[in-house]
């Protein structure tokens, strides 16, 4: 039954069909579920007074069940394994996320207000997928283009934070807000000159000082953005703060940095370490984990306990990561092995000796003589991860 509902009565879980009464001319892209309080706040900022909801599609307020039908922005991925459908869905997530973020950065650069609607859609869809299956989007962070680092870093950090929060059983409403903050945490970089932002080498002290101002800019921009929650703001504004008080821009000490902001710092640093950049090659997961532990144990920059939890959440060999086997072949991790994380289910696709793709082969390392020698990146073999994904999809 279609019911006209005042915005003050709108709840998380309602299915909005259309806008009925408003002060402006805002239009919904398509009917969709209300996934967080931030969505309602955004509608209020647009001057919406009443909406039409389909009461028969209403779901529980905390979204404990996944809606059977979703709008175009919502992507529900298959569980438990990497499949062609899963890979295509992940590529769709990347495409939508980068398009939304690119427009957001463009709006900020030209002095326009940030439109939270599309951002809420794409981030909440990612959170829903991760809560449905914690491995569902982990392969997203491996499909990277170093020429689009800023866009992909923001997307990847938000995915890492969602995976981390889901692993720690943080409630979904809180994760929505954390993820939105992570998605926008580097929006202030649009204010940094391109020659510094994209410099293919080490920054001078003066250049680094200018680079650090991006955190101030992000904080200022989000402070003026209507509908941003305090948690989303803090996750973005405090992502470079350190427990010892030597971070920036506010030099906050441990007692002023929440658990959620500490988690954000870990995710931000981990993605920066593992991503290929125009001036350096990304580290493998194992090396990045060592650096995180060092920053926590010896420098008091990061929370020791949360670093250990993050390593458990991500895992030595996440779904979607690449590994080299003792048989000198490369495989993509398709399934985790909960009883032995060092022996996941993989799919072979590349012969290192002959430097060529091979017909794919599924392999359960828990029942094979093959074993993982090390985690690798596509660039180690002069491969492009996007091409790897295309090959796997075609083979399947």
PDB file of C-alpha atoms in Angstrom, residues 85-194:
ATOM      1  CA  UNK A  85      28.937 -12.565 -11.160  1.00  0.00           C
ATOM      2  CA  UNK A  86      30.806 -11.408  -8.069  1.00  0.00           C
ATOM      3  CA  UNK A  87      33.683  -9.989 -10.106  1.00  0.00           C
ATOM      4  CA  UNK A  88      31.351  -8.106 -12.432  1.00  0.00           C
ATOM      5  CA  UNK A  89      29.471  -6.713  -9.449  1.00  0.00           C
ATOM      6  CA  UNK A  90      32.707  -5.558  -7.869  1.00  0.00           C
ATOM      7  CA  UNK A  91      33.666  -3.747 -11.077  1.00  0.00           C
ATOM      8  CA  UNK A  92      30.248  -2.108 -10.994  1.00  0.00           C
ATOM      9  CA  UNK A  93      30.879  -0.934  -7.427  1.00  0.00           C
ATOM     10  CA  UNK A  94      34.231   0.555  -8.479  1.00  0.00           C
ATOM     11  CA  UNK A  95      32.683   2.344 -11.453  1.00  0.00           C
ATOM     12  CA  UNK A  96      29.802   3.813  -9.423  1.00  0.00           C
ATOM     13  CA  UNK A  97      32.040   4.814  -6.524  1.00  0.00           C
ATOM     14  CA  UNK A  98      34.586   6.598  -8.696  1.00  0.00           C
ATOM     15  CA  UNK A  99      31.864   8.409 -10.649  1.00  0.00           C
ATOM     16  CA  UNK A 100      30.202   9.646  -7.454  1.00  0.00           C
ATOM     17  CA  UNK A 101      33.507  10.667  -5.873  1.00  0.00           C
ATOM     18  CA  UNK A 102      34.729  12.361  -9.042  1.00  0.00           C
ATOM     19  CA  UNK A 103      31.580  14.505  -9.161  1.00  0.00           C
ATOM     20  CA  UNK A 104      31.916  15.283  -5.451  1.00  0.00           C
ATOM     21  CA  UNK A 105      35.511  16.474  -5.883  1.00  0.00           C
ATOM     22  CA  UNK A 106      34.480  18.510  -8.906  1.00  0.00           C
ATOM     23  CA  UNK A 107      31.635  20.132  -6.956  1.00  0.00           C
ATOM     24  CA  UNK A 108      33.979  21.066  -4.100  1.00  0.00           C
ATOM     25  CA  UNK A 109      36.556  22.478  -6.504  1.00  0.00           C
ATOM     26  CA  UNK A 110      33.945  24.737  -8.122  1.00  0.00           C
ATOM     27  CA  UNK A 111      32.480  25.857  -4.806  1.00  0.00           C
ATOM     28  CA  UNK A 112      29.274  23.818  -5.013  1.00  0.00           C
ATOM     29  CA  UNK A 113      27.730  22.060  -2.012  1.00  0.00           C
ATOM     30  CA  UNK A 114      28.337  18.333  -1.627  1.00  0.00           C
ATOM     31  CA  UNK A 115      25.285  16.271  -2.635  1.00  0.00           C
ATOM     32  CA  UNK A 116      25.158  13.531   0.006  1.00  0.00           C
ATOM     33  CA  UNK A 117      22.394  11.513  -1.681  1.00  0.00           C
ATOM     34  CA  UNK A 118      24.510   9.570  -4.216  1.00  0.00           C
ATOM     35  CA  UNK A 119      27.331   9.198  -1.656  1.00  0.00           C
ATOM     36  CA  UNK A 120      24.959   7.677   0.884  1.00  0.00           C
ATOM     37  CA  UNK A 121      23.609   5.315  -1.793  1.00  0.00           C
ATOM     38  CA  UNK A 122      26.980   3.964  -2.892  1.00  0.00           C
ATOM     39  CA  UNK A 123      28.528   3.671   0.584  1.00  0.00           C
ATOM     40  CA  UNK A 124      25.471   2.096   2.197  1.00  0.00           C
ATOM     41  CA  UNK A 125      25.255  -0.443  -0.649  1.00  0.00           C
ATOM     42  CA  UNK A 126      28.864  -1.440  -0.016  1.00  0.00           C
ATOM     43  CA  UNK A 127      28.193  -1.778   3.724  1.00  0.00           C
ATOM     44  CA  UNK A 128      25.128  -3.932   3.045  1.00  0.00           C
ATOM     45  CA  UNK A 129      27.165  -6.237   0.809  1.00  0.00           C
ATOM     46  CA  UNK A 130      29.901  -6.601   3.403  1.00  0.00           C
ATOM     47  CA  UNK A 131      27.418  -7.341   6.192  1.00  0.00           C
ATOM     48  CA  UNK A 132      25.868  -9.941   3.901  1.00  0.00           C
ATOM     49  CA  UNK A 133      29.302 -11.515   3.374  1.00  0.00           C
ATOM     50  CA  UNK A 134      32.438  -9.982   4.895  1.00  0.00           C
ATOM     51  CA  UNK A 135      34.566 -11.142   1.925  1.00  0.00           C
ATOM     52  CA  UNK A 136      32.191  -9.872  -0.752  1.00  0.00           C
ATOM     53  CA  UNK A 137      34.052  -6.677  -1.606  1.00  0.00           C
ATOM     54  CA  UNK A 138      37.547  -7.477  -0.405  1.00  0.00           C
ATOM     55  CA  UNK A 139      38.710  -8.059  -3.973  1.00  0.00           C
ATOM     56  CA  UNK A 140      37.688  -4.502  -4.854  1.00  0.00           C
ATOM     57  CA  UNK A 141      40.792  -3.107  -3.193  1.00  0.00           C
ATOM     58  CA  UNK A 142      43.021  -5.199  -5.477  1.00  0.00           C
ATOM     59  CA  UNK A 143      41.617  -3.820  -8.740  1.00  0.00           C
ATOM     60  CA  UNK A 144      43.510  -0.547  -8.817  1.00  0.00           C
ATOM     61  CA  UNK A 145      44.739   2.010 -11.344  1.00  0.00           C
ATOM     62  CA  UNK A 146      47.661   3.992  -9.942  1.00  0.00           C
ATOM     63  CA  UNK A 147      46.740   6.968 -12.151  1.00  0.00           C
ATOM     64  CA  UNK A 148      43.447   7.237 -10.230  1.00  0.00           C
ATOM     65  CA  UNK A 149      44.912   6.824  -6.748  1.00  0.00           C
ATOM     66  CA  UNK A 150      42.895   9.574  -5.063  1.00  0.00           C
ATOM     67  CA  UNK A 151      39.535   8.172  -6.204  1.00  0.00           C
ATOM     68  CA  UNK A 152      40.412   4.543  -5.553  1.00  0.00           C
ATOM     69  CA  UNK A 153      42.116   5.211  -2.224  1.00  0.00           C
ATOM     70  CA  UNK A 154      38.962   6.824  -0.827  1.00  0.00           C
ATOM     71  CA  UNK A 155      36.827   3.921  -2.053  1.00  0.00           C
ATOM     72  CA  UNK A 156      39.246   1.280  -0.764  1.00  0.00           C
ATOM     73  CA  UNK A 157      39.632   2.859   2.673  1.00  0.00           C
ATOM     74  CA  UNK A 158      35.851   2.942   3.079  1.00  0.00           C
ATOM     75  CA  UNK A 159      35.698  -0.764   2.138  1.00  0.00           C
ATOM     76  CA  UNK A 160      38.504  -1.675   4.548  1.00  0.00           C
ATOM     77  CA  UNK A 161      36.768   0.245   7.325  1.00  0.00           C
ATOM     78  CA  UNK A 162      33.461  -1.528   6.593  1.00  0.00           C
ATOM     79  CA  UNK A 163      35.148  -4.942   6.672  1.00  0.00           C
ATOM     80  CA  UNK A 164      36.966  -4.062   9.897  1.00  0.00           C
ATOM     81  CA  UNK A 165      33.818  -2.733  11.596  1.00  0.00           C
ATOM     82  CA  UNK A 166      31.752  -5.711  10.472  1.00  0.00           C
ATOM     83  CA  UNK A 167      34.406  -8.064  11.877  1.00  0.00           C
ATOM     84  CA  UNK A 168      34.194  -6.240  15.234  1.00  0.00           C
ATOM     85  CA  UNK A 169      30.383  -6.574  15.213  1.00  0.00           C
ATOM     86  CA  UNK A 170      29.797  -2.820  15.245  1.00  0.00           C
ATOM     87  CA  UNK A 171      26.132  -2.029  14.513  1.00  0.00           C
ATOM     88  CA  UNK A 172      25.260  -1.237  10.929  1.00  0.00           C
ATOM     89  CA  UNK A 173      23.965   2.304  11.527  1.00  0.00           C
ATOM     90  CA  UNK A 174      27.330   3.249  13.052  1.00  0.00           C
ATOM     91  CA  UNK A 175      29.179   1.586  10.165  1.00  0.00           C
ATOM     92  CA  UNK A 176      27.118   3.581   7.644  1.00  0.00           C
ATOM     93  CA  UNK A 177      28.330   6.801   9.269  1.00  0.00           C
ATOM     94  CA  UNK A 178      31.941   5.615   9.567  1.00  0.00           C
ATOM     95  CA  UNK A 179      32.023   4.549   5.920  1.00  0.00           C
ATOM     96  CA  UNK A 180      30.603   7.827   4.684  1.00  0.00           C
ATOM     97  CA  UNK A 181      33.320   9.685   6.586  1.00  0.00           C
ATOM     98  CA  UNK A 182      35.987   7.397   5.128  1.00  0.00           C
ATOM     99  CA  UNK A 183      34.647   7.919   1.613  1.00  0.00           C
ATOM    100  CA  UNK A 184      35.042  11.689   2.007  1.00  0.00           C
ATOM    101  CA  UNK A 185      38.175  11.805   4.164  1.00  0.00           C
ATOM    102  CA  UNK A 186      40.460  13.098   1.394  1.00  0.00           C
ATOM    103  CA  UNK A 187      38.040  15.563  -0.192  1.00  0.00           C
ATOM    104  CA  UNK A 188      40.329  18.371   0.999  1.00  0.00           C
ATOM    105  CA  UNK A 189      43.036  17.216  -1.421  1.00  0.00           C
ATOM    106  CA  UNK A 190      41.232  19.069  -4.207  1.00  0.00           C
ATOM    107  CA  UNK A 191      42.648  22.190  -2.552  1.00  0.00           C
ATOM    108  CA  UNK A 192      46.253  20.954  -2.844  1.00  0.00           C
ATOM    109  CA  UNK A 193      48.127  22.026  -6.014  1.00  0.00           C
ATOM    110  CA  UNK A 194      48.335  19.202  -8.573  1.00  0.00           C
TER     111      UNK A 194
END
